[in-house]
mmCIF file of C-alpha atoms and ligand atoms in Angstrom:
data_model
loop_
_atom_site.group_PDB
_atom_site.id
_atom_site.type_symbol
_atom_site.label_atom_id
_atom_site.label_comp_id
_atom_site.label_asym_id
_atom_site.label_seq_id
_atom_site.Cartn_x
_atom_site.Cartn_y
_atom_site.Cartn_z
ATOM 1 C CA UNK L 248 12.127 43.538 17.858
ATOM 2 C CA UNK L 249 9.873 46.032 19.627
ATOM 3 C CA UNK L 250 8.909 43.313 22.040
ATOM 4 C CA UNK L 251 12.585 42.772 22.866
ATOM 5 C CA UNK L 252 13.068 46.438 23.716
ATOM 6 C CA UNK L 253 9.941 46.305 25.934
ATOM 7 C CA UNK L 254 11.276 43.332 27.690
ATOM 8 C CA UNK L 255 14.642 44.927 28.332
ATOM 9 C CA UNK L 256 12.998 47.984 29.774
ATOM 10 C CA UNK L 257 10.847 45.797 32.108
ATOM 11 C CA UNK L 258 13.993 43.924 33.130
ATOM 12 C CA UNK L 259 15.690 47.242 33.924
ATOM 13 C CA UNK L 260 12.732 48.411 36.055
ATOM 14 C CA UNK L 261 12.709 45.165 37.863
ATOM 15 C CA UNK L 262 16.267 45.597 38.833
ATOM 16 C CA UNK L 263 15.200 48.530 40.855
ATOM 17 C CA UNK L 264 12.704 46.243 42.475
ATOM 18 C CA UNK L 265 15.473 43.989 43.464
ATOM 19 C CA UNK L 266 17.323 46.814 44.932
ATOM 20 C CA UNK L 267 14.218 47.592 47.019
ATOM 21 C CA UNK L 268 14.206 43.986 48.427
ATOM 22 C CA UNK L 269 17.765 44.367 49.751
ATOM 23 C CA UNK L 270 17.036 47.766 51.366
ATOM 24 C CA UNK L 271 13.966 46.398 53.093
ATOM 25 C CA UNK L 272 15.715 43.186 53.970
ATOM 26 C CA UNK L 273 12.587 41.299 52.919
ATOM 27 C CA UNK L 274 12.591 37.545 52.695
ATOM 28 C CA UNK L 275 10.567 34.661 51.290
ATOM 29 C CA UNK L 276 10.536 30.962 51.914
ATOM 30 C CA UNK L 277 9.532 27.934 49.811
ATOM 31 C CA UNK L 278 6.161 26.255 50.518
ATOM 32 C CA UNK L 279 6.981 22.547 49.600
ATOM 33 C CA UNK L 280 3.315 21.377 49.887
ATOM 34 C CA UNK L 281 2.472 23.540 46.770
ATOM 35 C CA UNK L 282 5.170 22.138 44.516
ATOM 36 C CA UNK L 283 3.907 20.986 41.072
ATOM 37 C CA UNK L 284 0.521 22.395 41.680
ATOM 38 C CA UNK L 285 -1.496 25.237 40.437
ATOM 39 C CA UNK L 286 -2.709 27.454 43.301
ATOM 40 C CA UNK L 287 -6.135 28.950 42.686
ATOM 41 C CA UNK L 288 -6.596 31.256 45.710
ATOM 42 C CA UNK L 289 -5.917 34.964 45.275
ATOM 43 C CA UNK L 290 -4.413 34.745 41.803
ATOM 44 C CA UNK L 291 -3.750 38.139 40.259
ATOM 45 C CA UNK L 292 -1.492 37.705 37.208
ATOM 46 C CA UNK L 293 1.101 35.644 35.363
ATOM 47 C CA UNK L 294 4.040 37.167 33.681
ATOM 48 C CA UNK L 295 7.504 36.449 32.193
ATOM 49 C CA UNK L 296 10.416 36.207 34.805
ATOM 50 C CA UNK L 297 13.996 35.171 33.943
ATOM 51 C CA UNK L 298 14.797 34.162 37.604
ATOM 52 C CA UNK L 299 13.335 33.503 41.020
ATOM 53 C CA UNK L 300 14.833 36.761 42.347
ATOM 54 C CA UNK L 301 13.139 38.700 39.465
ATOM 55 C CA UNK L 302 9.797 37.021 40.254
ATOM 56 C CA UNK L 303 10.212 37.805 44.048
ATOM 57 C CA UNK L 304 10.917 41.471 43.186
ATOM 58 C CA UNK L 305 7.627 41.644 41.151
ATOM 59 C CA UNK L 306 5.699 40.237 44.203
ATOM 60 C CA UNK L 307 7.407 42.720 46.595
ATOM 61 C CA UNK L 308 6.257 45.656 44.535
ATOM 62 C CA UNK L 309 2.692 44.847 45.519
ATOM 63 C CA UNK L 310 1.438 45.231 49.120
ATOM 64 C CA UNK L 311 -1.145 42.637 48.374
ATOM 65 C CA UNK L 312 1.281 39.965 47.228
ATOM 66 C CA UNK L 313 1.440 37.390 49.875
ATOM 67 C CA UNK L 314 2.932 34.650 47.757
ATOM 68 C CA UNK L 315 4.203 33.863 44.238
ATOM 69 C CA UNK L 316 4.910 30.968 42.015
ATOM 70 C CA UNK L 317 7.890 30.496 39.652
ATOM 71 C CA UNK L 318 8.521 28.001 36.969
ATOM 72 C CA UNK L 319 12.179 28.080 35.890
ATOM 73 C CA UNK L 320 11.563 25.796 32.839
ATOM 74 C CA UNK L 321 9.129 28.097 31.072
ATOM 75 C CA UNK L 322 10.536 31.215 33.021
ATOM 76 C CA UNK L 323 7.073 32.338 34.237
ATOM 77 C CA UNK L 324 5.880 33.997 37.507
ATOM 78 C CA UNK L 325 2.494 33.926 39.177
ATOM 79 C CA UNK L 326 1.517 36.622 41.655
ATOM 80 C CA UNK L 327 -1.041 35.793 44.359
ATOM 81 C CA UNK L 328 -2.873 37.703 47.147
ATOM 82 C CA UNK L 329 -3.024 34.364 49.009
ATOM 83 C CA UNK L 330 -1.840 30.831 48.624
ATOM 84 C CA UNK L 331 -4.218 28.355 50.385
ATOM 85 C CA UNK L 332 -3.143 24.801 50.571
ATOM 86 C CA UNK L 333 -6.665 23.562 49.979
ATOM 87 C CA UNK L 334 -7.212 25.665 46.964
ATOM 88 C CA UNK L 335 -5.031 24.032 44.339
ATOM 89 C CA UNK L 336 -5.107 21.936 41.088
ATOM 90 C CA UNK L 337 -2.569 19.115 41.050
ATOM 91 C CA UNK L 338 -0.080 18.174 38.209
ATOM 92 C CA UNK L 339 1.222 21.548 37.250
ATOM 93 C CA UNK L 340 4.667 20.286 36.755
ATOM 94 C CA UNK L 341 7.731 22.637 37.286
ATOM 95 C CA UNK L 342 5.978 25.277 39.536
ATOM 96 C CA UNK L 343 7.241 26.055 42.996
ATOM 97 C CA UNK L 344 5.583 28.506 45.340
ATOM 98 C CA UNK L 345 7.113 30.886 47.750
ATOM 99 C CA UNK L 346 5.518 32.849 50.620
ATOM 100 C CA UNK L 347 6.644 36.284 51.794
ATOM 101 C CA UNK L 348 8.034 36.025 55.299
ATOM 102 C CA UNK L 349 6.486 39.409 56.263
ATOM 103 C CA UNK L 350 2.778 39.917 55.809
ATOM 104 C CA UNK L 351 1.375 43.348 55.424
ATOM 105 C CA UNK L 352 -1.752 44.698 57.278
ATOM 106 C CA UNK L 353 -2.492 48.442 57.538
ATOM 107 C CA UNK L 354 0.676 50.224 58.832
ATOM 108 C CA UNK L 355 2.576 47.079 60.013
ATOM 109 C CA UNK L 356 4.128 43.920 58.681
ATOM 110 C CA UNK L 357 4.105 40.634 60.634
ATOM 111 C CA UNK L 358 6.452 37.685 60.701
ATOM 112 C CA UNK L 359 5.563 34.273 62.021
ATOM 113 C CA UNK L 360 8.114 32.966 64.520
ATOM 114 C CA UNK L 361 8.179 29.207 63.669
ATOM 115 C CA UNK L 362 10.216 28.068 66.626
ATOM 116 C CA UNK L 363 8.663 27.528 70.135
ATOM 117 C CA UNK L 364 10.408 29.933 72.529
ATOM 118 C CA UNK L 365 9.955 31.188 76.046
ATOM 119 C CA UNK L 366 8.360 34.667 76.018
ATOM 120 C CA UNK L 367 11.630 36.556 76.578
ATOM 121 C CA UNK L 368 13.496 34.626 73.861
ATOM 122 C CA UNK L 369 10.689 35.348 71.314
ATOM 123 C CA UNK L 370 10.964 38.977 72.308
ATOM 124 C CA UNK L 371 14.750 38.969 71.612
ATOM 125 C CA UNK L 372 14.306 37.156 68.270
ATOM 126 C CA UNK L 373 11.888 39.975 67.268
ATOM 127 C CA UNK L 374 14.403 42.617 68.348
ATOM 128 C CA UNK L 375 17.136 40.988 66.295
ATOM 129 C CA UNK L 376 14.965 41.432 63.341
ATOM 130 C CA UNK L 377 14.488 45.173 64.099
ATOM 131 C CA UNK L 378 10.831 44.510 65.095
ATOM 132 C CA UNK L 379 8.818 43.961 68.337
ATOM 133 C CA UNK L 380 6.747 41.049 69.666
ATOM 134 C CA UNK L 381 3.300 41.837 68.282
ATOM 135 C CA UNK L 382 1.395 44.544 70.073
ATOM 136 C CA UNK L 383 -2.375 44.936 69.381
ATOM 137 C CA UNK L 384 -4.096 48.385 69.240
ATOM 138 C CA UNK L 385 -7.435 47.600 67.644
ATOM 139 C CA UNK L 386 -10.218 45.025 66.892
ATOM 140 C CA UNK L 387 -9.028 45.051 63.236
ATOM 141 C CA UNK L 388 -5.495 44.185 64.113
ATOM 142 C CA UNK L 389 -6.627 41.521 66.586
ATOM 143 C CA UNK L 390 -8.908 39.906 63.876
ATOM 144 C CA UNK L 391 -6.121 39.966 61.341
ATOM 145 C CA UNK L 392 -3.632 38.321 63.756
ATOM 146 C CA UNK L 393 -6.174 35.683 64.656
ATOM 147 C CA UNK L 394 -6.686 34.810 61.006
ATOM 148 C CA UNK L 395 -2.943 34.611 60.398
ATOM 149 C CA UNK L 396 -2.422 32.442 63.440
ATOM 150 C CA UNK L 397 -5.334 30.122 62.388
ATOM 151 C CA UNK L 398 -3.687 29.580 58.854
ATOM 152 C CA UNK L 399 -0.149 29.541 59.762
ATOM 153 C CA UNK L 400 -0.017 28.014 63.317
ATOM 154 C CA UNK L 401 -3.403 26.087 63.633
ATOM 155 C CA UNK L 402 -4.078 24.930 67.243
ATOM 156 C CA UNK L 403 -1.130 26.807 68.713
ATOM 157 C CA UNK L 404 -0.801 29.345 71.417
ATOM 158 C CA UNK L 405 1.072 32.447 70.153
ATOM 159 C CA UNK L 406 3.066 34.952 72.269
ATOM 160 C CA UNK L 407 2.162 38.708 72.096
ATOM 161 C CA UNK L 408 4.269 41.445 73.481
ATOM 162 C CA UNK L 409 2.042 42.215 76.558
ATOM 163 C CA UNK L 410 3.278 41.533 80.169
ATOM 164 C CA UNK L 411 2.623 42.406 83.856
ATOM 165 C CA UNK L 412 6.136 41.576 84.973
ATOM 166 C CA UNK L 413 6.728 44.834 86.874
ATOM 167 C CA UNK L 414 3.419 45.418 88.620
ATOM 168 C CA UNK L 415 1.039 42.371 89.025
ATOM 169 C CA UNK L 416 -2.202 43.164 87.167
ATOM 170 C CA UNK L 417 -0.872 46.149 85.346
ATOM 171 C CA UNK L 418 -0.558 45.105 81.738
ATOM 172 C CA UNK L 419 1.922 46.946 79.441
ATOM 173 C CA UNK L 420 3.327 46.476 75.903
ATOM 174 C CA UNK L 421 7.042 45.488 75.912
ATOM 175 C CA UNK L 422 8.357 47.970 73.390
ATOM 176 C CA UNK L 423 6.866 51.070 75.148
ATOM 177 C CA UNK L 424 5.981 50.101 78.649
ATOM 178 C CA UNK L 425 2.620 51.701 77.931
ATOM 179 C CA UNK L 426 -0.732 50.457 79.335
ATOM 180 C CA UNK L 427 -2.998 48.521 76.943
ATOM 181 C CA UNK L 428 -5.424 50.844 75.204
ATOM 182 C CA UNK L 429 -7.183 47.810 73.729
ATOM 183 C CA UNK L 430 -7.539 44.297 74.968
ATOM 184 C CA UNK L 431 -9.339 41.123 74.033
ATOM 185 C CA UNK L 432 -9.047 38.981 77.124
ATOM 186 C CA UNK L 433 -10.923 35.640 77.425
ATOM 187 C CA UNK L 434 -12.932 37.259 80.280
ATOM 188 C CA UNK L 435 -15.690 34.615 79.954
ATOM 189 C CA UNK L 436 -13.112 32.076 80.895
ATOM 190 C CA UNK L 437 -11.773 34.157 83.831
ATOM 191 C CA UNK L 438 -8.640 35.526 82.129
ATOM 192 C CA UNK L 439 -6.203 36.954 83.129
ATOM 193 C CA UNK L 440 -6.127 34.952 86.475
ATOM 194 C CA UNK L 441 -2.432 35.017 87.421
ATOM 195 C CA UNK L 442 -2.762 31.258 88.020
ATOM 196 C CA UNK L 443 0.721 30.017 89.231
ATOM 197 C CA UNK L 444 2.286 33.478 88.526
ATOM 198 C CA UNK L 445 1.355 34.039 84.871
ATOM 199 C CA UNK L 446 2.889 37.376 83.507
ATOM 200 C CA UNK L 447 3.122 37.057 79.771
ATOM 201 C CA UNK L 448 0.365 37.423 77.213
ATOM 202 C CA UNK L 449 -0.570 34.867 74.563
ATOM 203 C CA UNK L 450 -3.609 33.859 72.480
ATOM 204 C CA UNK L 451 -5.088 30.477 73.350
ATOM 205 C CA UNK L 452 -6.915 28.233 70.776
ATOM 206 C CA UNK L 453 -8.972 26.545 73.609
ATOM 207 C CA UNK L 454 -10.575 29.957 74.313
ATOM 208 C CA UNK L 455 -11.069 30.790 70.563
ATOM 209 C CA UNK L 456 -7.694 32.718 70.409
ATOM 210 C CA UNK L 457 -8.773 35.188 72.955
ATOM 211 C CA UNK L 458 -6.024 36.693 75.223
ATOM 212 C CA UNK L 459 -4.822 34.769 78.306
ATOM 213 C CA UNK L 460 -1.938 35.261 80.696
ATOM 214 C CA UNK L 461 0.640 32.460 80.591
ATOM 215 C CA UNK L 462 3.782 31.455 82.376
ATOM 216 C CA UNK L 463 6.602 33.376 80.717
ATOM 217 C CA UNK L 464 8.802 30.255 80.723
ATOM 218 C CA UNK L 465 6.427 28.185 78.650
ATOM 219 C CA UNK L 466 7.339 27.788 75.045
ATOM 220 C CA UNK L 467 5.166 28.941 72.256
ATOM 221 C CA UNK L 468 5.299 30.213 68.692
ATOM 222 C CA UNK L 469 5.137 33.993 68.304
ATOM 223 C CA UNK L 470 4.621 36.834 65.884
ATOM 224 C CA UNK L 471 6.900 39.804 65.205
ATOM 225 C CA UNK L 472 5.616 43.237 64.156
ATOM 226 C CA UNK L 473 7.447 46.121 62.435
ATOM 227 C CA UNK L 474 5.788 49.373 61.400
ATOM 228 C CA UNK L 475 6.180 50.408 57.739
ATOM 229 C CA UNK L 476 5.853 53.881 56.088
HETATM 230 CA CA1 CA E 746 0.312 46.755 66.372
HETATM 231 CA CA1 CA E 747 0.375 38.278 86.253
#
């Protein structure tokens, strides 16, 4: 009986978590490659969960939670700091895994833009999400974004919010028009070179994800950034 009261109290607290999701407009998406498996990487805890929403609310309460598993048959929830595709056991029937759309690092959250857009359309898509096309202010942030791109968009160029559209050679961030205070250009490979009028910033796998100037009308994946309290 005592366990039932405890369970009801936990459920009530989790309802508050659900409210938090709606306020933050947070989202998650299913990772079909992990279905019916047991993910090993970043496992933190397994607990009871009567629904997928409940399980997602548990995940969203933790900054470290990048992904969670839910099994509706046994009503259980697994909280993970990471879900690597190469770190799984097969044949764990009934489990599905979900990744948080926004990944937290320091004072920002980042969203992978999974459609290839021209630079300006990528910028607009981030604006629609009340965010900006990612802007990099430190080595730590650049390293984090590189790792995120390597895992989520392997071998792809990824748009950043920098541009020299107004004055050739004067690079600014789109959300503020402020000059770069940090940069990680592929200088060893002669970047930026404005070859054929290149005015938009992206990272380039051929140059080890260092920064290059690209033609703004090329289509690449992108990353949005929003600051969190
Ligand atoms: Ca930033
Ligand atoms: Ca240029």
